[in-house]
Amino acid sequence: LTLNTAALQKVQAYQEAGLALRASAVQLSWLGAVSAFCYSTMCLLAGSVSDRIGRKASTLLACLGLALAYVVAGLVGSIHHLLALTALSGSSLAYFWPAVQAWIADLSGRGRRRLARRLAIFNVSWSAGLAVGPTFTGFVWAFGAGLGLSQRMVFWSIVGAIALLGVIMVAVRARPRDPDPFADAEGEEVDVHPRSASLLFGARAGTFASWFAV
């Protein structure tokens, strides 16, 4: 839940900051679009980077990039600067989520049941973060309004959550129990389900459709 709340706070935070900077409707839409575009394209590179440098190193690199983006975002007074920082935060997230999801598989060891259970918990916490992150951000922004510090308080609260994330990442075991979580006892590859390609296509289409709706 901590992972997802911290990451999803940024959606509401950038929108609130954009409104405060009197951004147009188009500029507000770009705050989300630029971040998502940078994240999705950078994932093509970041996933393989985590294979080379390790999951822990990849997530810590992401935390550094995110912390930098959100510290500066609390100070900027221009929507154009805010847009540039959404690109940095989106790119940084690409080094976080692929690595975390692969890390879950790495640490699940042999057997699909353990992996399925952990992925289920991951998805429940992801969805909870969608609700908790923006809601918490709205309350912090409203509280800071009376002090004239809404933008700083919101983004710096995210920095605090990212610092906590960094501590969690350091504490997690880096090495997997098994080099291949899908290998059987003899080290041979488990047979792939004959409809796996259809399932993969459906998963991609469903993910795109759900986020498009959001």
Coordinates of N, CA and C in Angstrom, one line a residue:
L1 N 0.8 -1.2 0.0 CA 0.0 0.0 0.0 C 0.9 1.3 0.0
T2 N 2.0 1.2 0.8 CA 2.9 2.4 0.8 C 3.4 2.7 -0.6
L3 N 3.8 1.6 -1.3 CA 4.3 1.8 -2.7 C 3.4 2.5 -3.6
N4 N 2.1 2.1 -3.5 CA 1.1 2.6 -4.5 C 0.6 4.0 -4.0
T5 N 0.4 4.2 -2.7 CA 0.0 5.5 -2.3 C 1.0 6.6 -2.7
A6 N 2.2 6.3 -2.5 CA 3.3 7.3 -2.8 C 3.3 7.7 -4.3
A7 N 3.2 6.6 -5.1 CA 3.3 6.8 -6.5 C 2.0 7.5 -7.1
L8 N 0.8 7.1 -6.6 CA -0.4 7.7 -7.1 C -0.7 9.1 -6.5
Q9 N -0.1 9.5 -5.5 CA -0.2 10.9 -5.0 C 0.1 11.9 -6.1
K10 N 1.1 11.6 -6.9 CA 1.6 12.5 -7.9 C 0.5 13.0 -8.8
V11 N -0.5 12.1 -9.2 CA -1.5 12.4 -10.1 C -2.3 13.6 -9.6
Q12 N -2.8 13.5 -8.4 CA -3.6 14.6 -7.8 C -2.7 15.8 -7.5
A13 N -1.5 15.6 -7.1 CA -0.6 16.7 -6.7 C -0.3 17.6 -7.9
Y14 N 0.0 17.0 -9.0 CA 0.3 17.8 -10.2 C -0.9 18.5 -10.7
Q15 N -2.1 17.9 -10.6 CA -3.3 18.6 -11.1 C -3.6 19.8 -10.2
E16 N -3.5 19.6 -8.8 CA -3.8 20.7 -7.9 C -2.8 21.8 -8.1
A17 N -1.5 21.5 -8.4 CA -0.5 22.5 -8.6 C -0.8 23.2 -9.9
G18 N -1.2 22.5 -10.9 CA -1.6 23.1 -12.2 C -2.7 24.1 -12.1
L19 N -3.7 23.7 -11.3 CA -4.8 24.6 -11.1 C -4.4 25.9 -10.4
A20 N -3.5 25.7 -9.4 CA -3.0 26.9 -8.6 C -2.2 27.8 -9.5
L21 N -1.5 27.2 -10.6 CA -0.7 28.0 -11.5 C -1.6 28.5 -12.7
R22 N -2.9 28.4 -12.6 CA -3.8 28.8 -13.6 C -3.6 28.2 -15.0
A23 N -3.3 26.9 -15.0 CA -3.1 26.2 -16.2 C -4.4 26.0 -17.0
S24 N -4.3 26.0 -18.3 CA -5.5 25.8 -19.1 C -5.9 24.3 -19.0
A25 N -7.1 24.0 -19.6 CA -7.6 22.6 -19.5 C -6.6 21.7 -20.3
V26 N -6.1 22.2 -21.4 CA -5.2 21.4 -22.2 C -3.9 21.1 -21.5
Q27 N -3.4 22.2 -20.8 CA -2.2 22.0 -20.0 C -2.3 21.0 -18.9
L28 N -3.5 21.1 -18.2 CA -3.8 20.1 -17.2 C -3.8 18.7 -17.7
S29 N -4.4 18.5 -18.9 CA -4.4 17.2 -19.5 C -3.0 16.7 -19.8
W30 N -2.1 17.6 -20.2 CA -0.7 17.2 -20.5 C 0.1 16.8 -19.3
L31 N -0.3 17.3 -18.1 CA 0.4 16.9 -16.9 C 0.3 15.4 -16.7
G32 N -0.9 14.8 -17.0 CA -1.0 13.4 -16.9 C -0.4 12.7 -18.1
A33 N -0.6 13.2 -19.3 CA -0.2 12.6 -20.5 C 1.3 12.5 -20.6
V34 N 2.0 13.6 -20.3 CA 3.5 13.6 -20.5 C 4.1 12.5 -19.5
S35 N 3.6 12.5 -18.3 CA 4.1 11.5 -17.3 C 3.9 10.1 -17.8
A36 N 2.7 9.8 -18.3 CA 2.3 8.5 -18.7 C 3.1 8.1 -20.0
F37 N 3.3 9.0 -20.9 CA 4.1 8.7 -22.1 C 5.6 8.4 -21.8
C38 N 6.1 9.2 -20.9 CA 7.5 9.0 -20.5 C 7.7 7.7 -19.8
Y39 N 6.7 7.4 -18.9 CA 6.8 6.1 -18.2 C 6.7 4.9 -19.1
S40 N 5.7 4.9 -20.0 CA 5.5 3.8 -20.9 C 6.6 3.5 -21.9
T41 N 7.2 4.6 -22.4 CA 8.3 4.4 -23.4 C 9.6 4.1 -22.6
M42 N 9.8 4.7 -21.5 CA 11.0 4.4 -20.8 C 11.1 2.9 -20.2
C43 N 9.9 2.4 -20.0 CA 9.8 1.0 -19.5 C 10.5 0.0 -20.4
L44 N 10.5 0.3 -21.7 CA 11.1 -0.5 -22.7 C 12.6 -0.7 -22.4
L45 N 13.2 0.4 -21.8 CA 14.6 0.3 -21.5 C 14.8 -0.1 -20.0
A46 N 14.0 0.5 -19.1 CA 14.2 0.3 -17.7 C 14.1 -1.2 -17.3
G47 N 13.2 -1.9 -17.9 CA 13.1 -3.3 -17.5 C 14.4 -4.1 -17.7
S48 N 15.0 -3.9 -18.8 CA 16.3 -4.6 -19.0 C 17.4 -4.1 -18.2
V49 N 17.3 -2.8 -17.8 CA 18.3 -2.2 -16.9 C 18.3 -2.9 -15.6
S50 N 17.1 -3.2 -15.1 CA 17.0 -3.8 -13.8 C 17.5 -5.3 -13.8
D51 N 17.5 -5.9 -15.0 CA 18.1 -7.2 -15.1 C 19.6 -7.2 -14.9
R52 N 20.2 -6.1 -15.4 CA 21.6 -5.9 -15.3 C 22.1 -5.4 -14.0
I53 N 21.5 -4.4 -13.5 CA 22.0 -3.8 -12.2 C 21.3 -4.3 -11.0
G54 N 20.3 -5.1 -11.1 CA 19.6 -5.6 -10.0 C 18.3 -4.9 -9.7
R55 N 17.3 -5.6 -9.1 CA 16.0 -4.9 -8.8 C 16.2 -3.8 -7.7
K56 N 17.0 -4.1 -6.7 CA 17.1 -3.1 -5.6 C 17.8 -1.8 -6.1
A57 N 18.8 -2.0 -6.9 CA 19.5 -0.8 -7.4 C 18.6 0.0 -8.3
S58 N 17.8 -0.7 -9.1 CA 16.8 0.0 -10.0 C 15.8 0.8 -9.2
T59 N 15.2 0.2 -8.2 CA 14.2 0.9 -7.4 C 14.8 2.1 -6.6
L60 N 16.0 1.9 -6.1 CA 16.7 3.0 -5.4 C 17.0 4.2 -6.4
L61 N 17.4 3.9 -7.6 CA 17.6 4.9 -8.6 C 16.3 5.6 -8.9
A62 N 15.2 4.9 -9.0 CA 13.9 5.5 -9.2 C 13.5 6.4 -8.0
C63 N 13.8 6.0 -6.8 CA 13.5 6.8 -5.6 C 14.2 8.2 -5.7
L64 N 15.5 8.1 -6.1 CA 16.3 9.3 -6.2 C 15.7 10.3 -7.2
G65 N 15.4 9.8 -8.4 CA 14.8 10.6 -9.4 C 13.5 11.2 -9.0
L66 N 12.6 10.4 -8.4 CA 11.3 10.9 -7.9 C 11.5 12.0 -6.8
A67 N 12.4 11.7 -5.9 CA 12.6 12.7 -4.8 C 13.0 14.0 -5.4
L68 N 13.9 14.0 -6.3 CA 14.4 15.2 -6.9 C 13.3 15.9 -7.6
A69 N 12.5 15.2 -8.4 CA 11.4 15.8 -9.1 C 10.4 16.5 -8.2
Y70 N 10.0 15.8 -7.1 CA 9.0 16.3 -6.2 C 9.5 17.4 -5.3
V71 N 10.8 17.4 -4.9 CA 11.4 18.5 -4.1 C 11.3 19.8 -5.0
V72 N 11.7 19.7 -6.2 CA 11.7 20.9 -7.1 C 10.2 21.3 -7.4
A73 N 9.3 20.3 -7.6 CA 7.9 20.6 -7.9 C 7.3 21.5 -6.8
G74 N 7.7 21.3 -5.6 CA 7.2 22.1 -4.5 C 7.5 23.6 -4.6
L75 N 8.5 23.9 -5.5 CA 9.0 25.3 -5.5 C 8.7 26.0 -6.8
V76 N 8.3 25.3 -7.9 CA 8.2 26.0 -9.2 C 6.9 26.9 -9.2
G77 N 7.0 27.9 -10.1 CA 5.9 28.8 -10.2 C 5.4 28.9 -11.7
S78 N 5.8 27.9 -12.5 CA 5.5 27.9 -13.9 C 4.9 26.6 -14.3
I79 N 3.8 26.6 -15.1 CA 3.3 25.3 -15.6 C 4.2 24.6 -16.5
H80 N 5.1 25.3 -17.2 CA 6.0 24.7 -18.1 C 7.1 23.9 -17.3
H81 N 7.5 24.5 -16.2 CA 8.5 23.8 -15.4 C 7.8 22.5 -14.8
L82 N 6.6 22.7 -14.4 CA 5.9 21.5 -13.8 C 5.7 20.4 -14.9
L83 N 5.5 20.8 -16.1 CA 5.4 19.7 -17.2 C 6.8 19.0 -17.3
A84 N 7.9 19.8 -17.2 CA 9.2 19.1 -17.3 C 9.4 18.1 -16.2
L85 N 8.9 18.5 -15.0 CA 9.1 17.6 -13.9 C 8.2 16.4 -13.9
T86 N 7.1 16.5 -14.6 CA 6.2 15.3 -14.8 C 7.0 14.3 -15.7
A87 N 7.7 14.8 -16.7 CA 8.5 13.9 -17.5 C 9.6 13.2 -16.7
L88 N 10.2 13.9 -15.8 CA 11.3 13.3 -14.9 C 10.6 12.3 -14.0
S89 N 9.5 12.6 -13.4 CA 8.9 11.6 -12.5 C 8.4 10.4 -13.2
G90 N 7.8 10.6 -14.4 CA 7.3 9.5 -15.2 C 8.5 8.5 -15.6
S91 N 9.6 9.1 -16.0 CA 10.7 8.3 -16.4 C 11.3 7.6 -15.2
S92 N 11.3 8.3 -14.1 CA 11.8 7.6 -12.9 C 11.0 6.4 -12.4
L93 N 9.7 6.6 -12.6 CA 8.8 5.5 -12.2 C 9.0 4.2 -13.1
A94 N 9.5 4.4 -14.3 CA 9.8 3.3 -15.2 C 10.8 2.4 -14.6
Y95 N 11.7 3.0 -13.7 CA 12.8 2.2 -13.1 C 12.3 1.5 -11.8
F96 N 11.0 1.8 -11.4 CA 10.5 1.3 -10.2 C 9.5 0.1 -10.4
W97 N 8.4 0.4 -11.2 CA 7.4 -0.6 -11.2 C 7.8 -1.9 -12.0
P98 N 8.4 -1.9 -13.1 CA 8.9 -3.1 -13.7 C 9.8 -3.9 -12.8
A99 N 10.7 -3.2 -12.1 CA 11.7 -3.9 -11.2 C 11.0 -4.5 -10.1
V100 N 10.0 -3.8 -9.5 CA 9.2 -4.3 -8.3 C 8.5 -5.6 -8.7
Q101 N 7.8 -5.5 -9.9 CA 7.0 -6.7 -10.3 C 7.9 -7.9 -10.6
A102 N 9.0 -7.7 -11.3 CA 10.0 -8.7 -11.5 C 10.6 -9.3 -10.2
W103 N 10.8 -8.4 -9.3 CA 11.3 -8.7 -7.9 C 10.4 -9.6 -7.2
I104 N 9.1 -9.4 -7.3 CA 8.1 -10.3 -6.7 C 8.2 -11.7 -7.2
A105 N 8.4 -11.8 -8.6 CA 8.5 -13.1 -9.2 C 9.9 -13.7 -8.7
D106 N 10.9 -12.9 -8.7 CA 12.2 -13.5 -8.2 C 12.2 -14.1 -6.8
L107 N 11.5 -13.4 -5.9 CA 11.5 -13.8 -4.5 C 10.4 -14.8 -4.2
S108 N 9.6 -15.2 -5.2 CA 8.5 -16.2 -5.0 C 9.1 -17.6 -5.1
G109 N 10.3 -17.7 -5.7 CA 10.8 -19.1 -5.8 C 10.1 -19.9 -6.8
R110 N 10.2 -21.2 -6.6 CA 9.5 -22.2 -7.5 C 8.1 -22.3 -7.1
G111 N 7.3 -22.5 -8.1 CA 5.8 -22.7 -7.9 C 5.0 -21.5 -8.2
R112 N 3.9 -21.8 -8.9 CA 3.0 -20.7 -9.4 C 2.1 -20.2 -8.3
R113 N 1.7 -21.0 -7.4 CA 0.7 -20.6 -6.4 C 1.3 -19.5 -5.5
R114 N 2.5 -19.5 -5.1 CA 3.1 -18.5 -4.3 C 3.1 -17.2 -5.1
L115 N 3.5 -17.3 -6.4 CA 3.6 -16.1 -7.2 C 2.2 -15.5 -7.4
A116 N 1.2 -16.4 -7.7 CA -0.2 -15.9 -7.9 C -0.7 -15.1 -6.7
R117 N -0.4 -15.7 -5.5 CA -0.9 -15.1 -4.2 C -0.2 -13.7 -4.0
R118 N 1.1 -13.6 -4.3 CA 1.8 -12.3 -4.1 C 1.4 -11.3 -5.1
L119 N 1.1 -11.7 -6.4 CA 0.6 -10.8 -7.4 C -0.8 -10.3 -7.0
A120 N -1.6 -11.2 -6.4 CA -2.9 -10.8 -6.0 C -2.8 -9.7 -4.9
I121 N -2.0 -9.9 -4.0 CA -1.8 -8.9 -2.9 C -1.3 -7.5 -3.5
F122 N -0.3 -7.7 -4.5 CA 0.2 -6.5 -5.2 C -0.9 -5.7 -5.8
N123 N -1.8 -6.4 -6.5 CA -2.8 -5.7 -7.3 C -3.9 -5.1 -6.4
V124 N -4.2 -5.7 -5.2 CA -5.1 -5.2 -4.3 C -4.5 -3.9 -3.7
S125 N -3.2 -3.9 -3.3 CA -2.6 -2.7 -2.8 C -2.5 -1.6 -3.8
W126 N -2.2 -2.0 -5.1 CA -2.2 -1.0 -6.1 C -3.5 -0.2 -6.2
S127 N -4.6 -1.0 -6.2 CA -5.9 -0.4 -6.3 C -6.3 0.5 -5.1
A128 N -5.8 0.0 -3.9 CA -6.1 0.8 -2.7 C -5.3 2.1 -2.8
G129 N -4.1 2.1 -3.4 CA -3.3 3.3 -3.5 C -4.0 4.3 -4.4
L130 N -4.7 3.8 -5.4 CA -5.5 4.7 -6.3 C -6.5 5.5 -5.5
A131 N -7.0 5.0 -4.5 CA -8.0 5.7 -3.6 C -7.3 6.5 -2.6
V132 N -6.3 5.9 -1.9 CA -5.7 6.6 -0.7 C -4.9 7.8 -1.1
G133 N -4.0 7.6 -2.1 CA -3.1 8.6 -2.5 C -3.7 10.0 -2.9
P134 N -4.6 10.0 -3.9 CA -5.2 11.3 -4.2 C -6.1 11.9 -3.1
T135 N -6.7 11.0 -2.3 CA -7.6 11.5 -1.2 C -6.7 12.2 -0.2
F136 N -5.6 11.5 0.2 CA -4.7 12.1 1.2 C -4.1 13.4 0.7
T137 N -3.8 13.5 -0.6 CA -3.2 14.7 -1.2 C -4.2 15.8 -1.2
G138 N -5.5 15.5 -1.4 CA -6.5 16.6 -1.4 C -6.6 17.2 0.0
F139 N -6.6 16.4 1.1 CA -6.6 16.9 2.4 C -5.4 17.7 2.8
V140 N -4.2 17.3 2.4 CA -3.0 18.0 2.7 C -3.1 19.4 1.9
W141 N -3.5 19.4 0.7 CA -3.6 20.6 -0.1 C -4.6 21.6 0.6
A142 N -5.7 21.1 1.1 CA -6.7 22.0 1.8 C -6.1 22.5 3.1
F143 N -5.4 21.6 3.8 CA -4.8 22.1 5.1 C -3.8 23.1 4.9
G144 N -2.9 23.0 3.8 CA -1.9 24.0 3.6 C -2.4 25.3 3.0
A145 N -3.6 25.3 2.5 CA -4.1 26.5 1.8 C -4.2 27.7 2.8
G146 N -4.5 27.4 4.0 CA -4.6 28.5 5.0 C -3.2 29.1 5.3
L147 N -2.2 28.3 5.1 CA -0.8 28.7 5.4 C -0.1 29.2 4.1
G148 N -0.8 29.1 3.0 CA -0.1 29.5 1.7 C 1.0 28.5 1.3
L149 N 0.9 27.3 1.8 CA 2.0 26.4 1.6 C 1.5 25.1 0.9
S150 N 0.4 25.1 0.3 CA -0.2 23.9 -0.2 C 0.7 23.1 -1.1
Q151 N 1.3 23.8 -2.1 CA 2.1 23.1 -3.1 C 3.3 22.5 -2.5
R152 N 4.0 23.2 -1.6 CA 5.2 22.7 -0.9 C 4.8 21.5 0.0
M153 N 3.8 21.7 0.8 CA 3.4 20.6 1.7 C 3.0 19.3 1.0
V154 N 2.3 19.4 -0.1 CA 1.9 18.2 -0.8 C 3.1 17.5 -1.4
F155 N 3.9 18.2 -2.2 CA 5.0 17.6 -2.9 C 6.0 17.1 -1.9
W156 N 6.3 17.8 -0.8 CA 7.3 17.4 0.2 C 6.7 16.2 1.0
S157 N 5.4 16.1 1.1 CA 4.9 14.9 1.8 C 5.1 13.7 0.9
I158 N 5.1 13.9 -0.4 CA 5.4 12.7 -1.3 C 6.9 12.4 -1.2
V159 N 7.7 13.4 -1.0 CA 9.2 13.1 -0.8 C 9.4 12.3 0.4
G160 N 8.6 12.6 1.5 CA 8.7 11.8 2.7 C 8.3 10.4 2.5
A161 N 7.2 10.2 1.7 CA 6.8 8.8 1.4 C 7.8 8.1 0.6
I162 N 8.5 8.8 -0.3 CA 9.5 8.1 -1.2 C 10.7 7.8 -0.3
A163 N 11.1 8.6 0.7 CA 12.2 8.2 1.6 C 11.8 7.0 2.3
L164 N 10.6 6.8 2.7 CA 10.1 5.6 3.4 C 10.3 4.4 2.4
L165 N 9.9 4.6 1.2 CA 10.0 3.6 0.2 C 11.4 3.1 0.0
G166 N 12.4 4.1 0.0 CA 13.8 3.8 -0.1 C 14.2 2.9 1.0
V167 N 13.8 3.2 2.2 CA 14.1 2.3 3.4 C 13.6 0.9 3.2
I168 N 12.3 0.8 2.7 CA 11.7 -0.5 2.5 C 12.5 -1.3 1.5
M169 N 12.9 -0.6 0.4 CA 13.6 -1.3 -0.7 C 15.0 -1.8 -0.2
V170 N 15.7 -1.0 0.7 CA 16.9 -1.4 1.2 C 16.8 -2.7 2.1
A171 N 15.6 -2.7 2.8 CA 15.4 -3.8 3.8 C 15.0 -5.1 3.1
V172 N 14.5 -5.1 1.9 CA 14.0 -6.3 1.2 C 15.2 -7.1 0.7
R173 N 15.1 -8.4 0.8 CA 16.2 -9.3 0.3 C 16.4 -9.1 -1.2
A174 N 17.6 -8.9 -1.6 CA 17.9 -8.6 -3.0 C 17.9 -9.8 -3.9
R175 N 18.4 -11.0 -3.4 CA 18.6 -12.1 -4.2 C 17.3 -13.1 -4.2
P176 N 17.0 -13.6 -5.4 CA 15.9 -14.6 -5.4 C 16.2 -15.9 -4.8
R177 N 15.2 -16.6 -4.4 CA 15.4 -18.0 -3.9 C 15.8 -18.9 -5.1
D178 N 15.3 -18.7 -6.2 CA 15.5 -19.5 -7.4 C 15.9 -18.6 -8.6
P179 N 16.8 -19.0 -9.4 CA 17.1 -18.2 -10.6 C 16.0 -18.1 -11.6
D180 N 15.1 -19.1 -11.6 CA 13.9 -19.1 -12.5 C 12.7 -19.5 -11.7
P181 N 11.8 -18.6 -11.4 CA 10.6 -19.0 -10.6 C 9.7 -20.0 -11.3
F182 N 9.8 -20.1 -12.7 CA 8.9 -20.9 -13.5 C 9.5 -22.3 -13.8
A183 N 10.7 -22.6 -13.3 CA 11.4 -23.8 -13.6 C 10.9 -24.9 -12.7
D184 N 10.8 -26.2 -13.1 CA 10.3 -27.2 -12.3 C 11.5 -27.8 -11.5
A185 N 11.3 -28.9 -10.8 CA 12.3 -29.4 -9.9 C 13.6 -29.9 -10.7
E186 N 13.4 -30.3 -11.9 CA 14.5 -30.7 -12.8 C 15.2 -29.6 -13.5
G187 N 14.7 -28.4 -13.3 CA 15.3 -27.2 -13.9 C 14.8 -27.0 -15.4
E188 N 13.8 -27.8 -15.8 CA 13.3 -27.6 -17.1 C 12.1 -26.6 -17.1
E189 N 11.9 -26.0 -18.2 CA 10.9 -24.9 -18.3 C 9.5 -25.6 -18.3
V190 N 8.6 -25.0 -17.5 CA 7.2 -25.5 -17.4 C 6.5 -25.2 -18.7
D191 N 5.6 -26.1 -19.1 CA 4.9 -25.9 -20.4 C 4.0 -24.7 -20.3
V192 N 4.0 -23.9 -21.4 CA 3.2 -22.7 -21.5 C 1.8 -23.1 -21.8
H193 N 0.8 -22.4 -21.2 CA -0.6 -22.7 -21.5 C -0.8 -22.4 -23.0
P194 N -1.6 -23.2 -23.7 CA -1.9 -23.0 -25.1 C -2.6 -21.7 -25.4
R195 N -3.3 -21.1 -24.5 CA -4.0 -19.8 -24.7 C -3.3 -18.7 -24.0
S196 N -2.0 -18.8 -23.7 CA -1.3 -17.7 -23.0 C -1.2 -16.5 -23.9
A197 N -1.1 -16.6 -25.2 CA -1.0 -15.5 -26.1 C -2.3 -14.7 -26.0
S198 N -3.4 -15.4 -26.0 CA -4.7 -14.7 -26.0 C -4.9 -14.0 -24.6
L199 N -4.5 -14.7 -23.6 CA -4.6 -14.0 -22.2 C -3.7 -12.8 -22.2
L200 N -2.5 -12.8 -22.7 CA -1.6 -11.7 -22.7 C -2.3 -10.5 -23.5
F201 N -2.8 -10.8 -24.7 CA -3.5 -9.8 -25.4 C -4.7 -9.2 -24.7
G202 N -5.5 -10.0 -24.0 CA -6.6 -9.5 -23.2 C -6.2 -8.7 -22.1
A203 N -5.0 -9.1 -21.4 CA -4.5 -8.3 -20.3 C -4.1 -6.9 -20.8
R204 N -3.4 -6.9 -21.9 CA -2.9 -5.6 -22.4 C -4.1 -4.7 -22.8
A205 N -5.1 -5.3 -23.5 CA -6.2 -4.5 -23.9 C -7.0 -4.0 -22.7
G206 N -7.2 -4.9 -21.7 CA -7.9 -4.5 -20.5 C -7.2 -3.4 -19.7
T207 N -5.9 -3.5 -19.6 CA -5.1 -2.5 -18.9 C -5.2 -1.1 -19.6
F208 N -5.1 -1.2 -21.0 CA -5.2 0.1 -21.7 C -6.6 0.7 -21.6
A209 N -7.6 -0.1 -21.7 CA -9.0 0.4 -21.6 C -9.3 1.0 -20.2
S210 N -8.9 0.3 -19.2 CA -9.1 0.8 -17.8 C -8.4 2.1 -17.5
W211 N -7.2 2.2 -18.0 CA -6.5 3.5 -17.7 C -6.9 4.6 -18.6
F212 N -7.4 4.2 -19.8 CA -8.0 5.2 -20.7 C -9.2 5.8 -20.1
A213 N -10.0 4.9 -19.5 CA -11.2 5.4 -18.8 C -10.9 6.3 -17.6
V214 N -9.9 5.9 -16.9 CA -9.5 6.8 -15.7 C -9.0 8.1 -16.2

